[in-house]
PDB file of C-alpha atoms in Angstrom:
ATOM      1  CA  MET A1254       0.000   0.000   0.000  1.00 73.00           C
ATOM      2  CA  ARG A1255       1.369   3.424  -0.956  1.00 81.00           C
ATOM      3  CA  THR A1256       2.119   5.812   1.911  1.00 84.00           C
ATOM      4  CA  PRO A1257      -0.015   8.925   1.421  1.00 87.00           C
ATOM      5  CA  THR A1258       1.718  12.293   1.060  1.00 89.00           C
ATOM      6  CA  LEU A1259       0.707  15.284   3.139  1.00 91.00           C
ATOM      7  CA  ARG A1260      -0.139  18.233   0.900  1.00 94.00           C
ATOM      8  CA  ASN A1261      -1.343  21.700   1.853  1.00 95.00           C
ATOM      9  CA  ARG A1262      -3.208  24.749   0.597  1.00 96.00           C
ATOM     10  CA  LEU A1263      -1.486  27.161   2.941  1.00 97.00           C
ATOM     11  CA  LYS A1264      -0.373  29.593   0.255  1.00 96.00           C
ATOM     12  CA  GLU A1265      -3.878  29.781  -1.260  1.00 96.00           C
ATOM     13  CA  GLN A1266      -5.514  30.278   2.139  1.00 96.00           C
ATOM     14  CA  ARG A1267      -2.917  32.849   3.211  1.00 97.00           C
ATOM     15  CA  THR A1268      -3.273  34.936   0.069  1.00 96.00           C
ATOM     16  CA  ALA A1269      -7.063  34.622   0.311  1.00 95.00           C
ATOM     17  CA  ALA A1270      -6.792  36.052   3.835  1.00 95.00           C
ATOM     18  CA  GLY A1271      -4.663  38.901   2.472  1.00 95.00           C
ATOM     19  CA  LEU A1272      -1.640  38.077   4.594  1.00 95.00           C
ATOM     20  CA  THR A1273       2.049  38.042   3.737  1.00 93.00           C
ATOM     21  CA  GLN A1274       4.286  35.192   4.881  1.00 92.00           C
ATOM     22  CA  ALA A1275       5.848  37.512   7.474  1.00 89.00           C
ATOM     23  CA  GLU A1276       2.436  38.547   8.858  1.00 90.00           C
ATOM     24  CA  LEU A1277       1.259  34.947   9.143  1.00 93.00           C
ATOM     25  CA  ALA A1278       4.608  33.966  10.675  1.00 90.00           C
ATOM     26  CA  GLY A1279       4.213  36.690  13.279  1.00 85.00           C
ATOM     27  CA  SER A1280       0.699  35.611  14.216  1.00 89.00           C
ATOM     28  CA  VAL A1281       1.799  32.018  14.892  1.00 90.00           C
ATOM     29  CA  ALA A1282       5.231  32.926  16.372  1.00 85.00           C
ATOM     30  CA  VAL A1283       7.506  31.259  13.830  1.00 88.00           C
ATOM     31  CA  THR A1284       9.889  32.643  11.185  1.00 87.00           C
ATOM     32  CA  ARG A1285       8.900  33.571   7.651  1.00 88.00           C
ATOM     33  CA  LYS A1286      11.238  30.804   6.507  1.00 89.00           C
ATOM     34  CA  THR A1287       9.166  28.244   8.423  1.00 92.00           C
ATOM     35  CA  ILE A1288       5.994  29.406   6.647  1.00 94.00           C
ATOM     36  CA  ASN A1289       7.854  29.283   3.341  1.00 94.00           C
ATOM     37  CA  THR A1290       9.109  25.726   3.904  1.00 94.00           C
ATOM     38  CA  VAL A1291       5.604  24.584   4.923  1.00 95.00           C
ATOM     39  CA  GLU A1292       4.079  26.183   1.814  1.00 96.00           C
ATOM     40  CA  ASN A1293       6.681  24.502  -0.384  1.00 94.00           C
ATOM     41  CA  GLU A1294       6.098  21.184   1.396  1.00 92.00           C
ATOM     42  CA  VAL A1295       9.726  20.947   2.474  1.00 92.00           C
ATOM     43  CA  PHE A1296       8.782  20.903   6.152  1.00 93.00           C
ATOM     44  CA  ILE A1297       5.817  19.113   7.729  1.00 93.00           C
ATOM     45  CA  PRO A1298       4.618  21.184  10.687  1.00 94.00           C
ATOM     46  CA  SER A1299       3.628  19.727  14.038  1.00 94.00           C
ATOM     47  CA  THR A1300      -0.032  19.294  14.926  1.00 94.00           C
ATOM     48  CA  LEU A1301       0.316  22.280  17.240  1.00 94.00           C
ATOM     49  CA  LEU A1302       1.561  24.563  14.456  1.00 94.00           C
ATOM     50  CA  ALA A1303      -1.029  23.200  12.016  1.00 96.00           C
ATOM     51  CA  LEU A1304      -3.792  24.079  14.491  1.00 96.00           C
ATOM     52  CA  ARG A1305      -2.306  27.529  15.096  1.00 95.00           C
ATOM     53  CA  LEU A1306      -2.087  28.180  11.352  1.00 96.00           C
ATOM     54  CA  ALA A1307      -5.705  27.121  10.877  1.00 96.00           C
ATOM     55  CA  LYS A1308      -6.790  29.363  13.752  1.00 96.00           C
ATOM     56  CA  ALA A1309      -4.803  32.327  12.422  1.00 96.00           C
ATOM     57  CA  LEU A1310      -6.358  31.907   8.965  1.00 96.00           C
ATOM     58  CA  LYS A1311      -9.831  31.187  10.436  1.00 95.00           C
ATOM     59  CA  VAL A1312     -10.199  27.896   8.566  1.00 96.00           C
ATOM     60  CA  ARG A1313     -10.341  24.238   9.553  1.00 95.00           C
ATOM     61  CA  VAL A1314      -7.118  22.206   9.607  1.00 96.00           C
ATOM     62  CA  GLU A1315      -8.634  19.976   6.892  1.00 95.00           C
ATOM     63  CA  ASP A1316      -8.930  23.055   4.662  1.00 94.00           C
ATOM     64  CA  LEU A1317      -5.189  23.604   4.992  1.00 95.00           C
ATOM     65  CA  PHE A1318      -3.795  20.071   4.963  1.00 95.00           C
ATOM     66  CA  TYR A1319      -4.903  16.967   3.108  1.00 94.00           C
ATOM     67  CA  LEU A1320      -3.607  13.534   2.130  1.00 92.00           C
ATOM     68  CA  ASP A1321      -2.780  12.812  -1.485  1.00 86.00           C
TER      69      ASP A1321
ATOM     70  CA  MET B 479       6.153  39.700  13.312  1.00 62.00           C
ATOM     71  CA  SER B 480       7.112  43.154  12.130  1.00 68.00           C
ATOM     72  CA  ASP B 481       9.310  43.696   9.086  1.00 72.00           C
ATOM     73  CA  GLU B 482      12.017  44.984  11.414  1.00 76.00           C
ATOM     74  CA  VAL B 483      12.010  41.785  13.508  1.00 77.00           C
ATOM     75  CA  ASP B 484      11.844  39.665  10.345  1.00 77.00           C
ATOM     76  CA  PHE B 485      14.891  41.494   8.988  1.00 81.00           C
ATOM     77  CA  LYS B 486      16.759  40.992  12.279  1.00 80.00           C
ATOM     78  CA  VAL B 487      15.879  37.271  12.263  1.00 80.00           C
ATOM     79  CA  GLN B 488      17.237  36.866   8.733  1.00 81.00           C
ATOM     80  CA  GLN B 489      20.417  38.746   9.636  1.00 82.00           C
ATOM     81  CA  ALA B 490      20.926  36.675  12.794  1.00 81.00           C
ATOM     82  CA  THR B 491      20.280  33.423  10.894  1.00 81.00           C
ATOM     83  CA  ARG B 492      22.931  34.311   8.319  1.00 84.00           C
ATOM     84  CA  ARG B 493      25.348  35.331  11.078  1.00 83.00           C
ATOM     85  CA  ARG B 494      24.757  32.064  12.934  1.00 82.00           C
ATOM     86  CA  ARG B 495      25.334  30.068   9.736  1.00 83.00           C
ATOM     87  CA  ARG B 496      28.597  31.880   8.912  1.00 85.00           C
ATOM     88  CA  LEU B 497      29.897  31.460  12.451  1.00 82.00           C
ATOM     89  CA  LEU B 498      29.026  27.763  12.465  1.00 82.00           C
ATOM     90  CA  ILE B 499      30.927  27.274   9.185  1.00 85.00           C
ATOM     91  CA  VAL B 500      34.008  29.014  10.591  1.00 84.00           C
ATOM     92  CA  VAL B 501      33.916  27.079  13.868  1.00 81.00           C
ATOM     93  CA  THR B 502      33.345  23.694  12.165  1.00 83.00           C
ATOM     94  CA  VAL B 503      36.110  24.209   9.586  1.00 84.00           C
ATOM     95  CA  GLY B 504      38.434  25.452  12.359  1.00 81.00           C
ATOM     96  CA  PHE B 505      37.524  22.385  14.402  1.00 80.00           C
ATOM     97  CA  LEU B 506      38.437  20.052  11.529  1.00 81.00           C
ATOM     98  CA  SER B 507      41.732  21.860  10.847  1.00 79.00           C
ATOM     99  CA  TRP B 508      42.645  21.511  14.527  1.00 74.00           C
ATOM    100  CA  GLN B 509      42.611  17.710  14.149  1.00 75.00           C
ATOM    101  CA  SER B 510      45.991  17.116  12.493  1.00 67.00           C
ATOM    102  CA  GLY B 511      47.855  18.743  15.374  1.00 71.00           C
ATOM    103  CA  LEU B 512      45.678  16.960  17.903  1.00 72.00           C
ATOM    104  CA  LEU B 513      46.246  13.525  16.357  1.00 70.00           C
ATOM    105  CA  LEU B 514      50.019  14.049  16.429  1.00 70.00           C
ATOM    106  CA  SER B 515      49.741  15.013  20.106  1.00 72.00           C
ATOM    107  CA  LEU B 516      47.711  11.898  20.853  1.00 71.00           C
ATOM    108  CA  LEU B 517      50.263   9.685  19.110  1.00 69.00           C
ATOM    109  CA  ARG B 518      53.002  11.270  21.232  1.00 70.00           C
ATOM    110  CA  ILE B 519      50.979  10.716  24.420  1.00 70.00           C
ATOM    111  CA  ASP B 520      50.270   7.130  23.322  1.00 66.00           C
ATOM    112  CA  GLN B 521      53.996   6.503  22.855  1.00 69.00           C
ATOM    113  CA  GLY B 522      54.788   7.908  26.280  1.00 70.00           C
ATOM    114  CA  HIS B 523      56.222  11.232  25.048  1.00 71.00           C
ATOM    115  CA  VAL B 524      53.989  13.571  26.965  1.00 70.00           C
ATOM    116  CA  ARG B 525      54.421  17.329  26.785  1.00 76.00           C
ATOM    117  CA  ALA B 526      52.352  19.975  28.532  1.00 76.00           C
ATOM    118  CA  ILE B 527      51.294  21.415  25.180  1.00 75.00           C
ATOM    119  CA  ASP B 528      49.652  18.070  24.306  1.00 74.00           C
ATOM    120  CA  PHE B 529      47.311  18.433  27.262  1.00 76.00           C
ATOM    121  CA  VAL B 530      46.566  22.015  26.244  1.00 78.00           C
ATOM    122  CA  ARG B 531      45.644  20.686  22.773  1.00 75.00           C
ATOM    123  CA  LEU B 532      43.429  18.015  24.343  1.00 77.00           C
ATOM    124  CA  ALA B 533      41.708  20.606  26.523  1.00 80.00           C
ATOM    125  CA  GLY B 534      41.199  22.779  23.440  1.00 80.00           C
ATOM    126  CA  PHE B 535      39.681  19.830  21.598  1.00 80.00           C
ATOM    127  CA  ALA B 536      37.256  19.125  24.454  1.00 82.00           C
ATOM    128  CA  LEU B 537      36.304  22.798  24.665  1.00 82.00           C
ATOM    129  CA  TRP B 538      35.731  22.953  20.908  1.00 80.00           C
ATOM    130  CA  VAL B 539      33.513  19.843  20.962  1.00 81.00           C
ATOM    131  CA  VAL B 540      31.411  21.294  23.778  1.00 83.00           C
ATOM    132  CA  ALA B 541      31.168  24.691  22.003  1.00 81.00           C
ATOM    133  CA  LEU B 542      30.066  23.104  18.723  1.00 78.00           C
ATOM    134  CA  LEU B 543      27.500  20.859  20.388  1.00 78.00           C
ATOM    135  CA  TRP B 544      26.192  23.837  22.334  1.00 78.00           C
ATOM    136  CA  ALA B 545      26.063  25.899  19.132  1.00 74.00           C
ATOM    137  CA  ILE B 546      24.040  23.291  17.272  1.00 72.00           C
ATOM    138  CA  PHE B 547      21.781  22.095  20.028  1.00 69.00           C
ATOM    139  CA  SER B 548      21.096  25.243  22.013  1.00 67.00           C
ATOM    140  CA  GLY B 549      20.164  27.400  19.054  1.00 61.00           C
ATOM    141  CA  TRP B 550      23.124  29.747  19.524  1.00 63.00           C
ATOM    142  CA  SER B 551      20.885  32.780  19.657  1.00 62.00           C
ATOM    143  CA  MET B 552      22.640  35.635  17.911  1.00 64.00           C
ATOM    144  CA  SER B 553      20.513  38.468  19.268  1.00 68.00           C
ATOM    145  CA  SER B 554      19.559  40.129  22.518  1.00 70.00           C
ATOM    146  CA  ASP B 555      16.034  40.762  21.196  1.00 75.00           C
ATOM    147  CA  PRO B 556      13.692  38.129  22.780  1.00 77.00           C
ATOM    148  CA  ASP B 557      11.445  38.009  19.663  1.00 75.00           C
ATOM    149  CA  VAL B 558      14.470  37.310  17.476  1.00 76.00           C
ATOM    150  CA  ARG B 559      15.793  34.725  19.934  1.00 77.00           C
ATOM    151  CA  ASP B 560      12.425  32.906  19.939  1.00 77.00           C
ATOM    152  CA  ALA B 561      12.237  33.022  16.145  1.00 75.00           C
ATOM    153  CA  LEU B 562      15.763  31.600  15.848  1.00 78.00           C
ATOM    154  CA  ASN B 563      14.626  28.626  17.897  1.00 83.00           C
ATOM    155  CA  ASP B 564      11.280  27.983  16.239  1.00 85.00           C
ATOM    156  CA  GLU B 565       9.779  24.664  15.165  1.00 89.00           C
ATOM    157  CA  LEU B 566      11.730  24.440  11.904  1.00 90.00           C
ATOM    158  CA  THR B 567      15.056  25.043  13.671  1.00 89.00           C
ATOM    159  CA  GLN B 568      14.185  22.435  16.300  1.00 89.00           C
ATOM    160  CA  ALA B 569      13.309  19.914  13.567  1.00 91.00           C
ATOM    161  CA  ASN B 570      16.583  20.700  11.741  1.00 91.00           C
ATOM    162  CA  ARG B 571      18.486  20.263  14.978  1.00 89.00           C
ATOM    163  CA  ALA B 572      16.850  16.876  15.655  1.00 91.00           C
ATOM    164  CA  GLU B 573      17.702  15.733  12.125  1.00 93.00           C
ATOM    165  CA  ALA B 574      21.307  16.951  12.536  1.00 92.00           C
ATOM    166  CA  PHE B 575      21.541  15.051  15.822  1.00 91.00           C
ATOM    167  CA  ARG B 576      20.259  11.866  14.130  1.00 95.00           C
ATOM    168  CA  PHE B 577      22.771  12.324  11.312  1.00 95.00           C
ATOM    169  CA  GLY B 578      25.634  12.886  13.771  1.00 94.00           C
ATOM    170  CA  PHE B 579      24.661   9.751  15.683  1.00 95.00           C
ATOM    171  CA  LEU B 580      24.675   7.727  12.449  1.00 97.00           C
ATOM    172  CA  PHE B 581      28.161   8.985  11.546  1.00 96.00           C
ATOM    173  CA  THR B 582      29.412   8.282  15.073  1.00 95.00           C
ATOM    174  CA  LEU B 583      28.264   4.670  14.703  1.00 96.00           C
ATOM    175  CA  LEU B 584      29.822   4.415  11.230  1.00 96.00           C
ATOM    176  CA  ALA B 585      33.156   5.784  12.467  1.00 94.00           C
ATOM    177  CA  ALA B 586      33.092   3.450  15.479  1.00 94.00           C
ATOM    178  CA  SER B 587      32.308   0.491  13.191  1.00 95.00           C
ATOM    179  CA  ALA B 588      35.168   1.455  10.864  1.00 94.00           C
ATOM    180  CA  ALA B 589      37.552   1.650  13.835  1.00 91.00           C
ATOM    181  CA  TYR B 590      36.322  -1.742  15.043  1.00 92.00           C
ATOM    182  CA  ALA B 591      36.915  -3.258  11.587  1.00 93.00           C
ATOM    183  CA  LEU B 592      40.394  -1.717  11.472  1.00 91.00           C
ATOM    184  CA  ALA B 593      41.167  -3.135  14.918  1.00 90.00           C
ATOM    185  CA  LEU B 594      40.649  -6.643  13.506  1.00 92.00           C
ATOM    186  CA  PHE B 595      43.720  -6.174  11.296  1.00 92.00           C
ATOM    187  CA  GLN B 596      45.987  -3.926  13.330  1.00 87.00           C
ATOM    188  CA  PRO B 597      46.028  -2.758  16.930  1.00 85.00           C
ATOM    189  CA  VAL B 598      44.443   0.641  17.463  1.00 83.00           C
ATOM    190  CA  THR B 599      44.273   2.417  20.792  1.00 82.00           C
ATOM    191  CA  ALA B 600      41.398   4.323  22.322  1.00 82.00           C
ATOM    192  CA  LEU B 601      43.463   7.518  22.067  1.00 76.00           C
ATOM    193  CA  GLU B 602      43.685   7.068  18.300  1.00 78.00           C
ATOM    194  CA  THR B 603      40.077   5.999  17.789  1.00 86.00           C
ATOM    195  CA  LEU B 604      37.943   8.123  20.065  1.00 85.00           C
ATOM    196  CA  PRO B 605      38.867  11.555  18.664  1.00 83.00           C
ATOM    197  CA  LEU B 606      38.047  10.349  15.152  1.00 85.00           C
ATOM    198  CA  VAL B 607      34.689   8.980  16.310  1.00 90.00           C
ATOM    199  CA  ILE B 608      33.888  12.226  18.127  1.00 87.00           C
ATOM    200  CA  VAL B 609      35.002  14.365  15.174  1.00 87.00           C
ATOM    201  CA  ALA B 610      32.906  12.289  12.744  1.00 90.00           C
ATOM    202  CA  GLY B 611      29.802  12.718  14.906  1.00 91.00           C
ATOM    203  CA  VAL B 612      30.195  16.400  15.730  1.00 88.00           C
ATOM    204  CA  ALA B 613      31.345  17.601  12.299  1.00 89.00           C
ATOM    205  CA  SER B 614      28.684  15.623  10.407  1.00 93.00           C
ATOM    206  CA  ALA B 615      25.953  16.971  12.713  1.00 91.00           C
ATOM    207  CA  SER B 616      27.245  20.488  12.228  1.00 89.00           C
ATOM    208  CA  PHE B 617      27.397  20.230   8.427  1.00 91.00           C
ATOM    209  CA  ARG B 618      23.960  18.617   8.305  1.00 93.00           C
ATOM    210  CA  PHE B 619      22.493  21.465  10.366  1.00 90.00           C
ATOM    211  CA  LEU B 620      24.139  24.002   8.047  1.00 89.00           C
ATOM    212  CA  TYR B 621      22.702  22.232   4.987  1.00 91.00           C
ATOM    213  CA  LEU B 622      19.184  22.069   6.443  1.00 91.00           C
ATOM    214  CA  ASP B 623      19.344  25.664   7.656  1.00 85.00           C
ATOM    215  CA  ARG B 624      20.197  26.859   4.128  1.00 83.00           C
ATOM    216  CA  ARG B 625      17.129  25.243   2.500  1.00 77.00           C
TER     217      ARG B 625
END
């Protein structure tokens, strides 16, 4: 069975919310680089950060992250 | 995070990376002199300078490990310090630690294999094992931090 890959729509949701990477980073207390690596799917965030991102963008975690 | 803090974080990250490169390369260049000292100690020709070199080696190992695993915060600003130790940095650090551990085991295995064919002493082997672990962890952290 193939291991599913975690994908995300963070960039779409962030731009839809009218936020820059730096602004989103500030609201969840991480660096802009962390947001960038999550958006580019280089870094898989912890559950805690995923929940904080969803809260900051006022969406559900499932709207940000999904399995492919 | 304001643009000013973001700028400071980027500056501090670059500074930390440059310093880590200098310290790691310096650490590796220190090894030739250290190994000669250890061979002299092993053969019973002990000089005070050899112990100074050994103390320097130990200090350098501790400094590098502290640099990698404490975050080596390059700013007095608490926001910048927190940002330099965020989740991504912690994940990079954990990966660097795992990598260093792997190289330590590989170096120890190589020394063990060598010992089957010719006698090697702990004084010859241990520094190489430590250097393999610390330097590989440091380079791995630098690579991950640059992504």
